Amino acid sequence: LQYLNRRSPLYINSPQPFLWSPQHPEYVILPFMHYKDSIVGYMGRNIHVKEGAGRFIQKAPADYMFNQHLLSRGSGRYVIVTESPMEAVLLQGVGVRESRITQKQINLLNNCGRIPILVPDQLVDESRPFLETAKTHGWMISAPDFGGKDAGVSIQKKGLLWTLEQIMSEKTKDYGKTKFRMKKKD
């Protein structure tokens, strides 16, 4: 819990349960739930590794979209789509678990009755698939200057309300404008 609280106190108060397992003692485990509230997989975030190999472990169906059960339960006009489930927890959106969105995930988003706003990590090479998917399907994309690589860092530094306000005020279908806001990897 100390790790989650350091990242953002919002994790502690979220309705999403975080678990610990003796098989993976260095990881905070985020269970992946299905519509009937059954666990279909998990993602583990290593509390000591900040970058590279060993940072995450996960097991889930290939097309599983984190928080996909919220697509049928929510009543808002928009749904925020991130790469990371950790960001999706904080933003109460969905996480596709990588920078590419599968056809099944696209179908779920197209049929959920809400307008997807894709919020990619702000690295050019990693964000390009999000940008291309938004263009192909006429979805919104939002890439505000978070002052870091993603919305999770923004929430940690500037707070949830500021980050959500930036996402909503920067949402656009002007894909060229968005492309130039992305940063190159150091």
Short mmCIF file of N, CA and C in Angstrom, two decimals:
data_model
loop_
_atom_site.label_atom_id
_atom_site.label_comp_id
_atom_site.label_asym_id
_atom_site.label_seq_id
_atom_site.Cartn_x
_atom_site.Cartn_y
_atom_site.Cartn_z
N LEU A 1 0.81 -1.19 0.00
CA LEU A 1 0.00 0.00 0.00
C LEU A 1 0.86 1.26 0.00
N GLN A 2 2.04 1.19 0.60
CA GLN A 2 2.91 2.36 0.62
C GLN A 2 3.31 2.75 -0.80
N TYR A 3 3.61 1.74 -1.62
CA TYR A 3 3.98 2.02 -3.02
C TYR A 3 2.83 2.74 -3.73
N LEU A 4 1.62 2.22 -3.61
CA LEU A 4 0.47 2.83 -4.27
C LEU A 4 0.21 4.24 -3.74
N ASN A 5 0.33 4.44 -2.45
CA ASN A 5 0.11 5.75 -1.87
C ASN A 5 1.16 6.76 -2.36
N ARG A 6 2.40 6.30 -2.52
CA ARG A 6 3.45 7.19 -3.07
C ARG A 6 3.12 7.60 -4.49
N ARG A 7 2.62 6.66 -5.30
CA ARG A 7 2.27 6.97 -6.69
C ARG A 7 1.08 7.91 -6.75
N SER A 8 0.04 7.62 -6.00
CA SER A 8 -1.12 8.49 -5.91
C SER A 8 -2.05 7.97 -4.82
N PRO A 9 -2.44 8.81 -3.88
CA PRO A 9 -3.41 8.38 -2.86
C PRO A 9 -4.73 7.93 -3.48
N LEU A 10 -4.99 8.33 -4.71
CA LEU A 10 -6.23 7.93 -5.38
C LEU A 10 -6.32 6.42 -5.57
N TYR A 11 -5.16 5.74 -5.67
CA TYR A 11 -5.19 4.28 -5.80
C TYR A 11 -5.82 3.64 -4.56
N ILE A 12 -5.47 4.16 -3.41
CA ILE A 12 -5.96 3.59 -2.15
C ILE A 12 -7.47 3.72 -2.05
N ASN A 13 -8.01 4.83 -2.53
CA ASN A 13 -9.45 5.08 -2.44
C ASN A 13 -10.24 4.61 -3.65
N SER A 14 -9.58 4.00 -4.62
CA SER A 14 -10.29 3.58 -5.83
C SER A 14 -11.13 2.33 -5.54
N PRO A 15 -12.21 2.14 -6.29
CA PRO A 15 -13.01 0.94 -6.10
C PRO A 15 -12.30 -0.32 -6.63
N GLN A 16 -11.21 -0.13 -7.34
CA GLN A 16 -10.45 -1.24 -7.92
C GLN A 16 -9.60 -1.89 -6.83
N PRO A 17 -9.75 -3.19 -6.60
CA PRO A 17 -8.93 -3.84 -5.58
C PRO A 17 -7.49 -4.08 -6.08
N PHE A 18 -6.54 -3.87 -5.24
CA PHE A 18 -5.16 -4.26 -5.50
C PHE A 18 -4.82 -5.38 -4.55
N LEU A 19 -4.05 -6.35 -5.03
CA LEU A 19 -3.77 -7.54 -4.24
C LEU A 19 -2.27 -7.76 -4.11
N TRP A 20 -1.90 -8.70 -3.26
CA TRP A 20 -0.52 -9.13 -3.08
C TRP A 20 -0.53 -10.64 -3.15
N SER A 21 0.55 -11.22 -3.66
CA SER A 21 0.62 -12.67 -3.78
C SER A 21 2.00 -13.15 -3.31
N PRO A 22 2.07 -14.23 -2.55
CA PRO A 22 3.38 -14.75 -2.13
C PRO A 22 4.20 -15.26 -3.33
N GLN A 23 3.53 -15.59 -4.46
CA GLN A 23 4.26 -16.02 -5.65
C GLN A 23 4.99 -14.85 -6.31
N HIS A 24 4.51 -13.63 -6.08
CA HIS A 24 5.10 -12.43 -6.67
C HIS A 24 5.20 -11.34 -5.58
N PRO A 25 6.05 -11.54 -4.57
CA PRO A 25 6.06 -10.63 -3.42
C PRO A 25 6.50 -9.20 -3.72
N GLU A 26 7.17 -8.98 -4.83
CA GLU A 26 7.65 -7.64 -5.16
C GLU A 26 6.67 -6.87 -6.05
N TYR A 27 5.50 -7.44 -6.28
CA TYR A 27 4.54 -6.85 -7.20
C TYR A 27 3.23 -6.48 -6.51
N VAL A 28 2.67 -5.36 -6.93
CA VAL A 28 1.30 -5.01 -6.58
C VAL A 28 0.45 -5.61 -7.70
N ILE A 29 -0.51 -6.42 -7.36
CA ILE A 29 -1.30 -7.15 -8.36
C ILE A 29 -2.63 -6.44 -8.58
N LEU A 30 -2.92 -6.18 -9.84
CA LEU A 30 -4.18 -5.56 -10.25
C LEU A 30 -4.99 -6.63 -10.97
N PRO A 31 -6.07 -7.13 -10.36
CA PRO A 31 -6.85 -8.17 -11.03
C PRO A 31 -7.64 -7.60 -12.21
N PHE A 32 -7.77 -8.40 -13.26
CA PHE A 32 -8.57 -8.03 -14.42
C PHE A 32 -9.93 -8.71 -14.27
N MET A 33 -10.98 -7.89 -14.24
CA MET A 33 -12.33 -8.39 -14.01
C MET A 33 -13.11 -8.45 -15.33
N HIS A 34 -14.04 -9.40 -15.39
CA HIS A 34 -14.93 -9.51 -16.54
C HIS A 34 -16.30 -8.97 -16.13
N TYR A 35 -17.22 -8.93 -17.07
CA TYR A 35 -18.54 -8.36 -16.83
C TYR A 35 -19.27 -8.97 -15.64
N LYS A 36 -19.09 -10.22 -15.40
CA LYS A 36 -19.78 -10.90 -14.30
C LYS A 36 -18.96 -10.86 -13.02
N ASP A 37 -18.00 -9.94 -12.96
CA ASP A 37 -17.13 -9.77 -11.80
C ASP A 37 -16.27 -10.99 -11.49
N SER A 38 -15.96 -11.77 -12.50
CA SER A 38 -15.03 -12.88 -12.31
C SER A 38 -13.64 -12.41 -12.78
N ILE A 39 -12.61 -12.91 -12.12
CA ILE A 39 -11.23 -12.53 -12.48
C ILE A 39 -10.80 -13.34 -13.70
N VAL A 40 -10.33 -12.64 -14.75
CA VAL A 40 -9.91 -13.29 -15.98
C VAL A 40 -8.41 -13.15 -16.23
N GLY A 41 -7.72 -12.47 -15.35
CA GLY A 41 -6.28 -12.29 -15.48
C GLY A 41 -5.79 -11.26 -14.48
N TYR A 42 -4.55 -10.83 -14.69
CA TYR A 42 -3.97 -9.86 -13.76
C TYR A 42 -2.79 -9.15 -14.40
N MET A 43 -2.42 -8.04 -13.79
CA MET A 43 -1.18 -7.36 -14.12
C MET A 43 -0.49 -7.10 -12.79
N GLY A 44 0.80 -7.34 -12.75
CA GLY A 44 1.58 -7.03 -11.56
C GLY A 44 2.58 -5.92 -11.89
N ARG A 45 2.69 -4.94 -11.00
CA ARG A 45 3.63 -3.82 -11.16
C ARG A 45 4.69 -3.97 -10.08
N ASN A 46 5.95 -4.15 -10.51
CA ASN A 46 7.05 -4.30 -9.58
C ASN A 46 7.24 -2.99 -8.81
N ILE A 47 7.29 -3.08 -7.49
CA ILE A 47 7.39 -1.87 -6.68
C ILE A 47 8.81 -1.31 -6.62
N HIS A 48 9.79 -2.05 -7.14
CA HIS A 48 11.18 -1.60 -7.09
C HIS A 48 11.75 -1.21 -8.45
N VAL A 49 11.24 -1.79 -9.53
CA VAL A 49 11.78 -1.56 -10.87
C VAL A 49 11.02 -0.42 -11.54
N LYS A 50 11.75 0.64 -11.94
CA LYS A 50 11.10 1.81 -12.54
C LYS A 50 11.04 1.75 -14.06
N GLU A 51 11.97 1.11 -14.70
CA GLU A 51 12.01 1.04 -16.16
C GLU A 51 12.48 -0.33 -16.62
N GLY A 52 12.10 -0.70 -17.84
CA GLY A 52 12.64 -1.88 -18.50
C GLY A 52 12.06 -3.20 -18.04
N ALA A 53 12.85 -4.25 -18.28
CA ALA A 53 12.43 -5.63 -18.01
C ALA A 53 12.14 -5.84 -16.52
N GLY A 54 11.14 -6.63 -16.26
CA GLY A 54 10.77 -6.95 -14.89
C GLY A 54 9.85 -5.94 -14.24
N ARG A 55 9.50 -4.90 -14.96
CA ARG A 55 8.62 -3.86 -14.40
C ARG A 55 7.19 -4.37 -14.26
N PHE A 56 6.73 -5.13 -15.25
CA PHE A 56 5.37 -5.66 -15.24
C PHE A 56 5.35 -7.15 -15.50
N ILE A 57 4.37 -7.82 -14.94
CA ILE A 57 4.02 -9.18 -15.32
C ILE A 57 2.51 -9.14 -15.58
N GLN A 58 2.06 -9.95 -16.52
CA GLN A 58 0.62 -9.99 -16.73
C GLN A 58 0.21 -11.29 -17.41
N LYS A 59 -1.03 -11.62 -17.15
CA LYS A 59 -1.63 -12.81 -17.75
C LYS A 59 -3.10 -12.48 -17.97
N ALA A 60 -3.52 -12.54 -19.22
CA ALA A 60 -4.91 -12.23 -19.55
C ALA A 60 -5.18 -12.64 -20.99
N PRO A 61 -6.45 -12.78 -21.36
CA PRO A 61 -6.77 -13.02 -22.77
C PRO A 61 -6.19 -11.90 -23.63
N ALA A 62 -5.76 -12.24 -24.83
CA ALA A 62 -5.07 -11.30 -25.71
C ALA A 62 -5.85 -10.01 -25.97
N ASP A 63 -7.15 -10.10 -26.13
CA ASP A 63 -7.96 -8.92 -26.47
C ASP A 63 -8.61 -8.26 -25.26
N TYR A 64 -8.26 -8.71 -24.07
CA TYR A 64 -8.89 -8.16 -22.88
C TYR A 64 -8.53 -6.68 -22.73
N MET A 65 -9.53 -5.87 -22.46
CA MET A 65 -9.34 -4.44 -22.23
C MET A 65 -9.68 -4.18 -20.75
N PHE A 66 -8.71 -3.67 -20.02
CA PHE A 66 -8.91 -3.43 -18.60
C PHE A 66 -10.09 -2.48 -18.38
N ASN A 67 -10.95 -2.80 -17.45
CA ASN A 67 -12.15 -2.04 -17.11
C ASN A 67 -13.22 -2.09 -18.21
N GLN A 68 -13.16 -3.07 -19.09
CA GLN A 68 -14.14 -3.12 -20.18
C GLN A 68 -15.57 -3.26 -19.65
N HIS A 69 -15.72 -3.75 -18.44
CA HIS A 69 -17.06 -3.86 -17.85
C HIS A 69 -17.68 -2.48 -17.63
N LEU A 70 -16.87 -1.43 -17.54
CA LEU A 70 -17.40 -0.08 -17.36
C LEU A 70 -18.09 0.45 -18.62
N LEU A 71 -17.77 -0.14 -19.77
CA LEU A 71 -18.37 0.32 -21.03
C LEU A 71 -19.89 0.14 -21.02
N SER A 72 -20.35 -0.91 -20.37
CA SER A 72 -21.80 -1.16 -20.34
C SER A 72 -22.47 -0.57 -19.10
N ARG A 73 -21.68 -0.08 -18.15
CA ARG A 73 -22.26 0.43 -16.90
C ARG A 73 -22.30 1.95 -16.84
N GLY A 74 -21.45 2.61 -17.55
CA GLY A 74 -21.35 4.06 -17.44
C GLY A 74 -22.42 4.78 -18.23
N SER A 75 -22.61 6.04 -17.87
CA SER A 75 -23.62 6.83 -18.57
C SER A 75 -23.04 8.11 -19.15
N GLY A 76 -21.75 8.30 -19.05
CA GLY A 76 -21.14 9.52 -19.56
C GLY A 76 -21.10 9.56 -21.08
N ARG A 77 -20.80 10.73 -21.61
CA ARG A 77 -20.74 10.91 -23.06
C ARG A 77 -19.43 10.35 -23.65
N TYR A 78 -18.36 10.38 -22.84
CA TYR A 78 -17.04 9.97 -23.32
C TYR A 78 -16.52 8.78 -22.52
N VAL A 79 -15.58 8.07 -23.11
CA VAL A 79 -14.82 7.05 -22.40
C VAL A 79 -13.34 7.33 -22.68
N ILE A 80 -12.55 7.44 -21.63
CA ILE A 80 -11.12 7.69 -21.76
C ILE A 80 -10.42 6.35 -21.96
N VAL A 81 -9.58 6.29 -23.00
CA VAL A 81 -8.87 5.06 -23.35
C VAL A 81 -7.37 5.32 -23.21
N THR A 82 -6.73 4.57 -22.31
CA THR A 82 -5.29 4.70 -22.09
C THR A 82 -4.59 3.40 -22.48
N GLU A 83 -3.28 3.46 -22.54
CA GLU A 83 -2.50 2.25 -22.76
C GLU A 83 -2.46 1.43 -21.47
N SER A 84 -2.21 2.09 -20.36
CA SER A 84 -1.94 1.43 -19.09
C SER A 84 -3.18 1.23 -18.22
N PRO A 85 -3.35 0.02 -17.69
CA PRO A 85 -4.41 -0.19 -16.70
C PRO A 85 -4.23 0.68 -15.45
N MET A 86 -2.99 0.97 -15.07
CA MET A 86 -2.74 1.80 -13.89
C MET A 86 -3.32 3.20 -14.08
N GLU A 87 -3.17 3.75 -15.29
CA GLU A 87 -3.76 5.05 -15.58
C GLU A 87 -5.29 4.95 -15.67
N ALA A 88 -5.77 3.86 -16.25
CA ALA A 88 -7.22 3.66 -16.38
C ALA A 88 -7.90 3.61 -15.02
N VAL A 89 -7.22 3.04 -14.01
CA VAL A 89 -7.79 3.02 -12.66
C VAL A 89 -8.03 4.45 -12.18
N LEU A 90 -7.02 5.30 -12.33
CA LEU A 90 -7.12 6.67 -11.82
C LEU A 90 -8.13 7.51 -12.59
N LEU A 91 -8.19 7.30 -13.92
CA LEU A 91 -9.07 8.10 -14.77
C LEU A 91 -10.46 7.49 -14.92
N GLN A 92 -10.67 6.31 -14.32
CA GLN A 92 -11.90 5.54 -14.45
C GLN A 92 -12.29 5.35 -15.90
N GLY A 93 -11.26 5.03 -16.69
CA GLY A 93 -11.44 4.73 -18.10
C GLY A 93 -11.09 3.28 -18.37
N VAL A 94 -10.73 2.99 -19.61
CA VAL A 94 -10.33 1.64 -19.98
C VAL A 94 -8.87 1.67 -20.43
N GLY A 95 -8.17 0.55 -20.23
CA GLY A 95 -6.78 0.43 -20.63
C GLY A 95 -6.61 -0.74 -21.58
N VAL A 96 -6.04 -0.47 -22.75
CA VAL A 96 -5.90 -1.53 -23.76
C VAL A 96 -4.66 -2.38 -23.55
N ARG A 97 -3.80 -2.01 -22.61
CA ARG A 97 -2.64 -2.78 -22.15
C ARG A 97 -1.43 -2.70 -23.07
N GLU A 98 -1.48 -1.91 -24.12
CA GLU A 98 -0.33 -1.65 -24.97
C GLU A 98 -0.68 -0.50 -25.90
N SER A 99 0.22 -0.15 -26.80
CA SER A 99 -0.04 1.01 -27.67
C SER A 99 -0.90 0.66 -28.89
N ARG A 100 -1.12 -0.61 -29.13
CA ARG A 100 -1.97 -1.02 -30.25
C ARG A 100 -3.33 -1.48 -29.73
N ILE A 101 -4.36 -1.11 -30.46
CA ILE A 101 -5.71 -1.49 -30.08
C ILE A 101 -6.16 -2.59 -31.03
N THR A 102 -6.61 -3.72 -30.47
CA THR A 102 -7.00 -4.85 -31.30
C THR A 102 -8.38 -4.61 -31.92
N GLN A 103 -8.71 -5.40 -32.91
CA GLN A 103 -10.00 -5.27 -33.57
C GLN A 103 -11.16 -5.52 -32.60
N LYS A 104 -11.01 -6.50 -31.73
CA LYS A 104 -12.06 -6.77 -30.74
C LYS A 104 -12.25 -5.56 -29.82
N GLN A 105 -11.16 -4.94 -29.39
CA GLN A 105 -11.24 -3.76 -28.54
C GLN A 105 -11.90 -2.60 -29.29
N ILE A 106 -11.54 -2.46 -30.57
CA ILE A 106 -12.15 -1.42 -31.42
C ILE A 106 -13.66 -1.64 -31.50
N ASN A 107 -14.06 -2.88 -31.70
CA ASN A 107 -15.49 -3.21 -31.78
C ASN A 107 -16.21 -2.85 -30.48
N LEU A 108 -15.61 -3.18 -29.34
CA LEU A 108 -16.21 -2.84 -28.04
C LEU A 108 -16.37 -1.33 -27.89
N LEU A 109 -15.35 -0.59 -28.29
CA LEU A 109 -15.40 0.87 -28.17
C LEU A 109 -16.41 1.47 -29.15
N ASN A 110 -16.48 0.93 -30.35
CA ASN A 110 -17.44 1.43 -31.34
C ASN A 110 -18.88 1.18 -30.94
N ASN A 111 -19.12 0.14 -30.16
CA ASN A 111 -20.48 -0.25 -29.80
C ASN A 111 -20.87 0.09 -28.37
N CYS A 112 -20.07 0.86 -27.68
CA CYS A 112 -20.37 1.13 -26.26
C CYS A 112 -21.33 2.31 -26.08
N GLY A 113 -21.59 3.06 -27.14
CA GLY A 113 -22.52 4.19 -27.02
C GLY A 113 -21.88 5.46 -26.51
N ARG A 114 -20.55 5.47 -26.40
CA ARG A 114 -19.84 6.67 -25.94
C ARG A 114 -18.74 7.02 -26.93
N ILE A 115 -18.27 8.23 -26.84
CA ILE A 115 -17.20 8.69 -27.73
C ILE A 115 -15.85 8.39 -27.09
N PRO A 116 -15.01 7.57 -27.73
CA PRO A 116 -13.69 7.29 -27.17
C PRO A 116 -12.77 8.51 -27.30
N ILE A 117 -12.04 8.78 -26.23
CA ILE A 117 -10.95 9.76 -26.26
C ILE A 117 -9.68 8.99 -25.96
N LEU A 118 -8.83 8.82 -26.95
CA LEU A 118 -7.59 8.09 -26.77
C LEU A 118 -6.55 9.02 -26.15
N VAL A 119 -5.94 8.56 -25.07
CA VAL A 119 -4.91 9.34 -24.37
C VAL A 119 -3.64 8.50 -24.36
N PRO A 120 -2.80 8.68 -25.39
CA PRO A 120 -1.59 7.86 -25.50
C PRO A 120 -0.50 8.34 -24.55
N ASP A 121 0.45 7.45 -24.27
CA ASP A 121 1.68 7.89 -23.64
C ASP A 121 2.32 8.88 -24.59
N GLN A 122 3.07 9.82 -24.09
CA GLN A 122 3.55 10.91 -24.92
C GLN A 122 4.95 10.67 -25.48
N LEU A 123 5.13 9.52 -26.07
CA LEU A 123 6.36 9.19 -26.77
C LEU A 123 5.98 8.88 -28.21
N VAL A 124 6.60 9.56 -29.17
CA VAL A 124 6.21 9.47 -30.58
C VAL A 124 6.09 8.03 -31.06
N ASP A 125 7.13 7.23 -30.88
CA ASP A 125 7.11 5.88 -31.43
C ASP A 125 6.05 5.00 -30.79
N GLU A 126 5.82 5.18 -29.51
CA GLU A 126 4.83 4.36 -28.81
C GLU A 126 3.41 4.86 -29.04
N SER A 127 3.24 6.13 -29.34
CA SER A 127 1.89 6.70 -29.47
C SER A 127 1.34 6.63 -30.88
N ARG A 128 2.18 6.37 -31.85
CA ARG A 128 1.72 6.36 -33.25
C ARG A 128 0.54 5.43 -33.50
N PRO A 129 0.52 4.18 -32.95
CA PRO A 129 -0.65 3.33 -33.19
C PRO A 129 -1.95 3.92 -32.64
N PHE A 130 -1.90 4.61 -31.50
CA PHE A 130 -3.10 5.27 -30.97
C PHE A 130 -3.57 6.34 -31.93
N LEU A 131 -2.64 7.14 -32.41
CA LEU A 131 -2.97 8.22 -33.34
C LEU A 131 -3.59 7.66 -34.62
N GLU A 132 -3.01 6.62 -35.16
CA GLU A 132 -3.54 6.00 -36.39
C GLU A 132 -4.93 5.41 -36.17
N THR A 133 -5.16 4.77 -35.02
CA THR A 133 -6.47 4.20 -34.72
C THR A 133 -7.52 5.30 -34.60
N ALA A 134 -7.17 6.38 -33.92
CA ALA A 134 -8.10 7.51 -33.78
C ALA A 134 -8.46 8.06 -35.16
N LYS A 135 -7.48 8.23 -36.03
CA LYS A 135 -7.73 8.75 -37.38
C LYS A 135 -8.64 7.80 -38.16
N THR A 136 -8.34 6.52 -38.13
CA THR A 136 -9.09 5.53 -38.88
C THR A 136 -10.56 5.49 -38.48
N HIS A 137 -10.83 5.64 -37.19
CA HIS A 137 -12.20 5.48 -36.69
C HIS A 137 -12.89 6.80 -36.37
N GLY A 138 -12.21 7.92 -36.61
CA GLY A 138 -12.81 9.22 -36.35
C GLY A 138 -13.01 9.51 -34.88
N TRP A 139 -12.19 8.90 -34.03
CA TRP A 139 -12.27 9.10 -32.59
C TRP A 139 -11.49 10.34 -32.18
N MET A 140 -11.74 10.81 -30.99
CA MET A 140 -10.99 11.90 -30.40
C MET A 140 -9.64 11.39 -29.90
N ILE A 141 -8.67 12.28 -29.88
CA ILE A 141 -7.39 11.98 -29.25
C ILE A 141 -7.02 13.18 -28.41
N SER A 142 -6.36 12.94 -27.29
CA SER A 142 -5.95 14.02 -26.41
C SER A 142 -4.53 13.77 -25.95
N ALA A 143 -3.67 14.73 -26.22
CA ALA A 143 -2.26 14.61 -25.83
C ALA A 143 -1.78 15.94 -25.25
N PRO A 144 -2.34 16.33 -24.12
CA PRO A 144 -1.90 17.59 -23.52
C PRO A 144 -0.46 17.49 -23.04
N ASP A 145 0.14 18.61 -22.80
CA ASP A 145 1.51 18.62 -22.27
C ASP A 145 1.41 18.32 -20.77
N PHE A 146 1.56 17.05 -20.44
CA PHE A 146 1.44 16.61 -19.06
C PHE A 146 2.67 16.94 -18.22
N GLY A 147 3.77 17.30 -18.88
CA GLY A 147 5.00 17.52 -18.14
C GLY A 147 5.66 16.21 -17.75
N GLY A 148 5.34 15.16 -18.47
CA GLY A 148 5.87 13.82 -18.21
C GLY A 148 5.42 12.90 -19.30
N LYS A 149 5.71 11.61 -19.17
CA LYS A 149 5.46 10.69 -20.27
C LYS A 149 4.01 10.23 -20.40
N ASP A 150 3.18 10.42 -19.34
CA ASP A 150 1.81 9.94 -19.45
C ASP A 150 0.90 10.60 -18.41
N ALA A 151 -0.37 10.26 -18.48
CA ALA A 151 -1.36 10.84 -17.58
C ALA A 151 -1.10 10.44 -16.12
N GLY A 152 -0.55 9.25 -15.90
CA GLY A 152 -0.25 8.82 -14.54
C GLY A 152 0.76 9.73 -13.85
N VAL A 153 1.79 10.13 -14.60
CA VAL A 153 2.78 11.06 -14.05
C VAL A 153 2.13 12.41 -13.79
N SER A 154 1.26 12.84 -14.69
CA SER A 154 0.56 14.10 -14.52
C SER A 154 -0.30 14.10 -13.26
N ILE A 155 -1.01 13.01 -13.03
CA ILE A 155 -1.85 12.91 -11.84
C ILE A 155 -1.00 12.96 -10.58
N GLN A 156 0.14 12.28 -10.63
CA GLN A 156 1.05 12.26 -9.49
C GLN A 156 1.59 13.66 -9.19
N LYS A 157 1.92 14.43 -10.23
CA LYS A 157 2.54 15.75 -10.05
C LYS A 157 1.52 16.88 -9.89
N LYS A 158 0.42 16.83 -10.67
CA LYS A 158 -0.49 17.98 -10.72
C LYS A 158 -1.90 17.69 -10.23
N GLY A 159 -2.21 16.42 -10.03
CA GLY A 159 -3.53 16.06 -9.51
C GLY A 159 -4.49 15.57 -10.57
N LEU A 160 -5.51 14.85 -10.12
CA LEU A 160 -6.49 14.24 -11.01
C LEU A 160 -7.34 15.29 -11.73
N LEU A 161 -7.84 16.26 -11.00
CA LEU A 161 -8.72 17.26 -11.61
C LEU A 161 -8.00 18.03 -12.72
N TRP A 162 -6.76 18.46 -12.46
CA TRP A 162 -5.98 19.19 -13.48
C TRP A 162 -5.79 18.31 -14.71
N THR A 163 -5.43 17.04 -14.48
CA THR A 163 -5.17 16.12 -15.59
C THR A 163 -6.43 15.88 -16.41
N LEU A 164 -7.57 15.63 -15.76
CA LEU A 164 -8.83 15.44 -16.49
C LEU A 164 -9.23 16.71 -17.25
N GLU A 165 -9.03 17.85 -16.64
CA GLU A 165 -9.34 19.11 -17.31
C GLU A 165 -8.50 19.27 -18.58
N GLN A 166 -7.22 18.91 -18.49
CA GLN A 166 -6.34 19.00 -19.65
C GLN A 166 -6.77 18.02 -20.75
N ILE A 167 -7.10 16.80 -20.36
CA ILE A 167 -7.55 15.79 -21.34
C ILE A 167 -8.79 16.30 -22.07
N MET A 168 -9.75 16.80 -21.33
CA MET A 168 -11.00 17.24 -21.95
C MET A 168 -10.82 18.51 -22.78
N SER A 169 -10.00 19.44 -22.33
CA SER A 169 -9.83 20.69 -23.09
C SER A 169 -8.95 20.49 -24.33
N GLU A 170 -8.13 19.45 -24.34
CA GLU A 170 -7.24 19.20 -25.48
C GLU A 170 -7.76 18.13 -26.43
N LYS A 171 -8.93 17.55 -26.15
CA LYS A 171 -9.46 16.51 -27.04
C LYS A 171 -9.70 17.12 -28.42
N THR A 172 -9.36 16.37 -29.45
CA THR A 172 -9.44 16.91 -30.80
C THR A 172 -9.51 15.79 -31.84
N LYS A 173 -9.93 16.18 -33.02
CA LYS A 173 -9.83 15.31 -34.19
C LYS A 173 -8.83 15.92 -35.17
N ASP A 174 -8.12 16.95 -34.74
CA ASP A 174 -7.04 17.56 -35.54
C ASP A 174 -5.77 16.75 -35.25
N TYR A 175 -5.66 15.62 -35.94
CA TYR A 175 -4.61 14.65 -35.64
C TYR A 175 -3.21 15.19 -35.90
N GLY A 176 -3.07 16.11 -36.83
CA GLY A 176 -1.76 16.72 -37.10
C GLY A 176 -1.27 17.53 -35.92
N LYS A 177 -2.17 18.26 -35.30
CA LYS A 177 -1.82 19.06 -34.11
C LYS A 177 -1.32 18.14 -32.99
N THR A 178 -2.02 17.03 -32.80
CA THR A 178 -1.67 16.10 -31.74
C THR A 178 -0.30 15.48 -31.99
N LYS A 179 -0.04 15.11 -33.21
CA LYS A 179 1.23 14.45 -33.54
C LYS A 179 2.42 15.29 -33.11
N PHE A 180 2.34 16.61 -33.28
CA PHE A 180 3.47 17.47 -32.98
C PHE A 180 3.66 17.71 -31.48
N ARG A 181 2.69 17.34 -30.68
CA ARG A 181 2.82 17.49 -29.24
C ARG A 181 3.58 16.32 -28.63
N MET A 182 3.70 15.23 -29.34
CA MET A 182 4.37 14.05 -28.80
C MET A 182 5.87 14.28 -28.67
N LYS A 183 6.46 13.60 -27.71
CA LYS A 183 7.88 13.77 -27.43
C LYS A 183 8.67 12.54 -27.90
N LYS A 184 9.91 12.78 -28.24
CA LYS A 184 10.80 11.66 -28.60
C LYS A 184 11.37 11.05 -27.34
N LYS A 185 11.62 9.73 -27.38
CA LYS A 185 12.21 9.04 -26.25
C LYS A 185 13.65 9.49 -26.09
N ASP A 186 14.06 9.73 -24.84
CA ASP A 186 15.44 10.18 -24.57
C ASP A 186 16.44 9.12 -24.91
#
